[in-house]
CSV table of C-alpha atoms in Angstrom, one decimal:
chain,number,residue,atom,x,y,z
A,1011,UNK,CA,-2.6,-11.7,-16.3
A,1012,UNK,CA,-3.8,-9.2,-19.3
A,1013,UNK,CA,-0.9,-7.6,-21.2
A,1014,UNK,CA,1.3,-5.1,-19.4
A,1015,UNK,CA,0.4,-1.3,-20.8
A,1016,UNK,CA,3.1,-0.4,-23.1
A,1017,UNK,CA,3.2,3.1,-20.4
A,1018,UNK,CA,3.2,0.8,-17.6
A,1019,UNK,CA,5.8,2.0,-14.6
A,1020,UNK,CA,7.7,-0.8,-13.2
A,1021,UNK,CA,7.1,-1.5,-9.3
A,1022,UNK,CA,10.3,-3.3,-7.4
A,1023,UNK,CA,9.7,-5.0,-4.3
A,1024,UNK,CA,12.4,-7.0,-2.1
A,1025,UNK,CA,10.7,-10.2,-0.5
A,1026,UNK,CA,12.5,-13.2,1.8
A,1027,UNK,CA,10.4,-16.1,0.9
A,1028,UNK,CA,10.3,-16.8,4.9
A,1029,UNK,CA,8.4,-13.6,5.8
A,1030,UNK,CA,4.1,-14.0,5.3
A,1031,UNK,CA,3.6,-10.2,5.3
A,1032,UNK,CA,5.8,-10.2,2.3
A,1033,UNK,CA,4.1,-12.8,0.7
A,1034,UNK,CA,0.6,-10.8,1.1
A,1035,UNK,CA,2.3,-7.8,-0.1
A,1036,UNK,CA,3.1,-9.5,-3.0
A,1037,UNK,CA,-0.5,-11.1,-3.7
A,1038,UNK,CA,-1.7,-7.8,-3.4
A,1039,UNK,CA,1.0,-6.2,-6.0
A,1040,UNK,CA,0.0,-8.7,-8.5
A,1041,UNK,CA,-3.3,-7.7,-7.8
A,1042,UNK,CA,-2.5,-4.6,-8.1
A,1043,UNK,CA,-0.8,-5.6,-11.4
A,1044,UNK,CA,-4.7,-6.0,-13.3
A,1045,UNK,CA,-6.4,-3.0,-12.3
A,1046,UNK,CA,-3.1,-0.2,-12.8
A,1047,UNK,CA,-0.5,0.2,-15.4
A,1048,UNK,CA,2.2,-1.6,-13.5
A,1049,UNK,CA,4.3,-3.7,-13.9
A,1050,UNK,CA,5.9,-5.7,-11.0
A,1051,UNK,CA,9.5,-7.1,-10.5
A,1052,UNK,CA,10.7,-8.8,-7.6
A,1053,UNK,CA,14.1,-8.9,-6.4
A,1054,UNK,CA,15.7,-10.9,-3.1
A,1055,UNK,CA,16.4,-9.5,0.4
A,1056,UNK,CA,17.5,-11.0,3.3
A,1057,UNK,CA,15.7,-10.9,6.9
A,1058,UNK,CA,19.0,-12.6,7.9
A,1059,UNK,CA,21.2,-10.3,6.6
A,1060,UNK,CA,18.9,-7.5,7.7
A,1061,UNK,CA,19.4,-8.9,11.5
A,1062,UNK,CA,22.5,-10.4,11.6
A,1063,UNK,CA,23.8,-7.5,13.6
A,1064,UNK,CA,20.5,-7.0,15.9
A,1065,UNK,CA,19.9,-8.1,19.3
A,1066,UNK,CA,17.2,-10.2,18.5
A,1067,UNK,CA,15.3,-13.0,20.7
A,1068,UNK,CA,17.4,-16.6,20.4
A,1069,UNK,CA,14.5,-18.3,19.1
A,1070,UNK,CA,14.5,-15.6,16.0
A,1071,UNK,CA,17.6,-16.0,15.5
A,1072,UNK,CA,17.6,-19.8,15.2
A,1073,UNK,CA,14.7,-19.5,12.8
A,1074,UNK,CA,16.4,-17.0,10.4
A,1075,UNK,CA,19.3,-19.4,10.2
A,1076,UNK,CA,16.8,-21.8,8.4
A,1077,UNK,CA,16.3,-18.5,5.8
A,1078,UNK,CA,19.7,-18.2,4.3
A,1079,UNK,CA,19.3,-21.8,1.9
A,1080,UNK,CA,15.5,-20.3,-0.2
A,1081,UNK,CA,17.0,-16.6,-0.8
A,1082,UNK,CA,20.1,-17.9,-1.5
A,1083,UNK,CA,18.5,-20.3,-4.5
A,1084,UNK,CA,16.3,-17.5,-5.2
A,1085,UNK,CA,20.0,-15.6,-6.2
A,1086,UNK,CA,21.3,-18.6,-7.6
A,1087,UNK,CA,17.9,-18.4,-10.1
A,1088,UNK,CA,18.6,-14.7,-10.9
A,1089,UNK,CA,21.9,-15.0,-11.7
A,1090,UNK,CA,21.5,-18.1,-14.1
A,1091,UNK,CA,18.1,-17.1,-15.8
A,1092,UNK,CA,17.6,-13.3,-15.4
A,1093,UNK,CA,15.1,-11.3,-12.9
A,1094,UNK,CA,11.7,-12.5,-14.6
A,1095,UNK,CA,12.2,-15.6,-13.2
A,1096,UNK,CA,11.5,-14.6,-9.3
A,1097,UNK,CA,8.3,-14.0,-10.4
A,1098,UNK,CA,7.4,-17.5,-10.9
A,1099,UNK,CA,9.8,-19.1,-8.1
A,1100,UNK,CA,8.4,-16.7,-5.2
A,1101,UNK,CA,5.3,-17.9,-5.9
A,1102,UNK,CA,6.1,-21.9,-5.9
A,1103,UNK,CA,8.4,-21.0,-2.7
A,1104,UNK,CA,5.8,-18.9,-0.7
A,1105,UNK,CA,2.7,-21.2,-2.0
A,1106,UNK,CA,4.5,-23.9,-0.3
A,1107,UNK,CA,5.8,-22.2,2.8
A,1108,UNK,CA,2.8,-20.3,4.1
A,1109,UNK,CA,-0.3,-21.9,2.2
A,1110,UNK,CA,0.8,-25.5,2.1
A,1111,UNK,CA,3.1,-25.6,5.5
A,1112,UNK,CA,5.0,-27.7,4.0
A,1113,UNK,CA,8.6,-28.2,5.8
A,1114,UNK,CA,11.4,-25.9,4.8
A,1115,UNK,CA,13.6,-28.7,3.5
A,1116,UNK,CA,15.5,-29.0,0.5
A,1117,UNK,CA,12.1,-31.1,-1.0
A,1118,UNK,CA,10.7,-27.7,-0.7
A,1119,UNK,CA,13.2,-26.2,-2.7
A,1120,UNK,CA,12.9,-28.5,-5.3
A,1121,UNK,CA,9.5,-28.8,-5.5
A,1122,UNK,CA,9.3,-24.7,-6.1
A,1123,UNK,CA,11.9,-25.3,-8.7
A,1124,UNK,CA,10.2,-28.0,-10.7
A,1125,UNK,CA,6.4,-25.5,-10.4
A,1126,UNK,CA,9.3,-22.8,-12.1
A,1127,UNK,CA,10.3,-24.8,-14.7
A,1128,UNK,CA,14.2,-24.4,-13.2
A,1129,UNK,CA,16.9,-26.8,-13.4
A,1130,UNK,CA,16.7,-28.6,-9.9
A,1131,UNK,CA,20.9,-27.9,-9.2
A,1132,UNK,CA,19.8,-24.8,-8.2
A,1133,UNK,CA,18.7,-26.4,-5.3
A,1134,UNK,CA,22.9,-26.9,-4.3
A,1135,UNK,CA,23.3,-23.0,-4.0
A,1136,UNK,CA,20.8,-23.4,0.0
A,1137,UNK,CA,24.2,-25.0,1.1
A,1138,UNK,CA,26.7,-22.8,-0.4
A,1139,UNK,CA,28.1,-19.3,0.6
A,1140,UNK,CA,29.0,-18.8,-3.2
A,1141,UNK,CA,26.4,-16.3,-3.9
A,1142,UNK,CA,26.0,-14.6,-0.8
A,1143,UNK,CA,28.0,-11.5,-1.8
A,1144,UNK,CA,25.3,-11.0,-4.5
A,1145,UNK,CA,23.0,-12.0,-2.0
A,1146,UNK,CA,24.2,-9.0,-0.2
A,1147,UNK,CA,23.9,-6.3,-2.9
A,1148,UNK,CA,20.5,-7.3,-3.7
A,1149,UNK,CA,19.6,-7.3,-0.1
A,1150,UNK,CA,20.9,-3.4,-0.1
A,1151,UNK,CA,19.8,-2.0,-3.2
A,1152,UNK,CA,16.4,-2.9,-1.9
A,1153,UNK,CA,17.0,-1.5,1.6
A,1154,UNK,CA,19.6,1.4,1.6
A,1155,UNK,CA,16.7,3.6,0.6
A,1156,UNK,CA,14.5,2.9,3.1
A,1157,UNK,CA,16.4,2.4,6.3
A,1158,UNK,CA,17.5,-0.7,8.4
A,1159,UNK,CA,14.1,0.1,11.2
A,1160,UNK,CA,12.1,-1.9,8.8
A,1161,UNK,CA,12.0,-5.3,7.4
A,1162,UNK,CA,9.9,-6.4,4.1
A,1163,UNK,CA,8.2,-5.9,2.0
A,1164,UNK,CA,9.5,-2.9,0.7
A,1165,UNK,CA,8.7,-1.2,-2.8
A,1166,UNK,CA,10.6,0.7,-5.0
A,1167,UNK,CA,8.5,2.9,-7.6
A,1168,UNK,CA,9.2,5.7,-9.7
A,1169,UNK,CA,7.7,8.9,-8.5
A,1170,UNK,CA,5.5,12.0,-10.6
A,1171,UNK,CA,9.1,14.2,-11.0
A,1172,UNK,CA,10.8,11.0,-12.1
A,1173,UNK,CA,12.6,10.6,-8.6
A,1174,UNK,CA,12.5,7.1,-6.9
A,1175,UNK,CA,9.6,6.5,-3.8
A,1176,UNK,CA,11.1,3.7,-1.8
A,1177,UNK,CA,9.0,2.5,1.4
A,1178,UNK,CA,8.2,-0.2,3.5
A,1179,UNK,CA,5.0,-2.0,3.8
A,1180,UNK,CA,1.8,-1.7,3.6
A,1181,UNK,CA,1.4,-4.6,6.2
A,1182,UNK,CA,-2.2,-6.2,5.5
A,1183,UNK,CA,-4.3,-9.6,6.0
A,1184,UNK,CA,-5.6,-10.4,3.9
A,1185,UNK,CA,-4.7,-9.0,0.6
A,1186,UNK,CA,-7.2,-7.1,-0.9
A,1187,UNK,CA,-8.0,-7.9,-4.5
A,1188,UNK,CA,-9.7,-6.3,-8.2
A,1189,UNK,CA,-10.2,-2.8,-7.8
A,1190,UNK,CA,-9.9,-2.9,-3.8
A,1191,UNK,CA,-6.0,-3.7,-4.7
A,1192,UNK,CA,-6.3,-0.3,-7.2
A,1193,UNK,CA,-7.6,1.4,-4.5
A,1194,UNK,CA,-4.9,0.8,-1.4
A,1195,UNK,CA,-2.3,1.2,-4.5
A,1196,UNK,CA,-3.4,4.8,-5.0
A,1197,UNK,CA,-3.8,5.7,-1.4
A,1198,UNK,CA,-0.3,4.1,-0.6
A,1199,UNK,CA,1.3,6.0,-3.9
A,1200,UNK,CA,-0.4,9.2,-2.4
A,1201,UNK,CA,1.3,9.4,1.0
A,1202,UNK,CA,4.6,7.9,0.4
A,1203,UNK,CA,5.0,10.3,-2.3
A,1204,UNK,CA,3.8,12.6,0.2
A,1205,UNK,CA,7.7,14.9,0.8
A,1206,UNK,CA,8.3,14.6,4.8
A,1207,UNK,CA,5.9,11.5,5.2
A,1208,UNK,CA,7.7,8.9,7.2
A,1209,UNK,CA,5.0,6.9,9.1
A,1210,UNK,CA,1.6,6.1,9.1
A,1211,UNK,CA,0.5,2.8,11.6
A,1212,UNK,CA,-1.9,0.8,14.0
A,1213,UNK,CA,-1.6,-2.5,16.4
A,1214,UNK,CA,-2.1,-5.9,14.0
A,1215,UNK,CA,-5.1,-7.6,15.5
A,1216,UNK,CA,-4.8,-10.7,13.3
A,1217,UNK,CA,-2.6,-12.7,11.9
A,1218,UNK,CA,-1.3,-13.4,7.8
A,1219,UNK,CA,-4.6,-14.6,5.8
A,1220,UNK,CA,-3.7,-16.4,3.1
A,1221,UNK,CA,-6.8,-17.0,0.7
């Protein structure tokens, strides 16, 4: 990655290692990350938390129960070795979940630590409720400002008159990169930071591309 613009803004955005669209938002960002002077930090929501109070399809709900052990490591990582190193353990988690397949297991989770460089007794905090209440505050720091109609990704990013533009999406397969990244980064900015502009979407006609 070349070296972060001393001006550069920093961009948050809340993932769940579980969700692809995330995980394409996030490839993009990084993308993103060469071509404008950003800088992006990624924090830890929770597509269980987000639903727990839903009516949601059975099956959903017996799939986000397998969700709570990766975001809860991912807290667990936070907490003992700062923000910075998300960066490195969404991408061994998500590499592993949606371009390898491999099973969501505790092996996963200590396969993601090890490509971190983390300590692999992080991998006790997937069976633990000890960090869910900071969990929990992550999970709404990300999402207060955007609304609970959504899921993830969503972005936080500092806006022209200094005020924070906090949004969800953009949903895309597959994500673009170079200056195609640059490109759907200044057209998002645009209307998000657009006063009144709440929506802007179209029917998915394919599924997460991950390349």
């Amino acid at each position: 990655m070349p070296e972060t613009p001393h001006d550069a803004s920093t961009v948050d955005m809340w993932f769940d290692p579980a969700c692809p669209w995330a995980w394409l938002a996030s490839r993009w960002l990084l993308q993103v990350e060469q071509v404008r002077p950003v800088r992006i930090r990624f924090r830890v929501m929770s597509l269980a938390v987000l639903n727990e109070d839903k009516d949601i399809p059975d099956g959903y709900r017996t799939m986000l129960a397998n969700t709570w052990g990766a975001v809860r490591v991912c807290i667990a990582a936070e907490q003992a070795h700062g923000t910075e190193v998300l960066r490195d353990l969404y991408t061994a988690l998500g590499t592993r979940i949606h371009v390898k397949k491999q099973e969501k297991d505790r092996q996963l989770l200590l396969d993601a630590l090890d490509d971190a460089g983390l300590p692999a007794d992080l991998a006790d905090a997937a069976e633990t409720d000890e960090y869910d209440t900071r969990l929990r505050e992550s999970h709404h720091e990300g999402m207060d400002p955007v609304g609970y109609d959504v899921g993830t990704p969503v972005i936080h990013v500092p806006g022209a008159d200094g005020e924070q533009i906090a949004f969800f999406g953009p949903v895309i397969s597959p994500a673009p990169k170079g200056e195609a990244a640059g490109r759907l980064w200044d057209g998002v900015l645009a209307v998000a930071g657009t006063d009144g502009f709440f929506e802007i979407k179209r029917t998915r006609t394919r599924e997460p591309i991950f390349d």
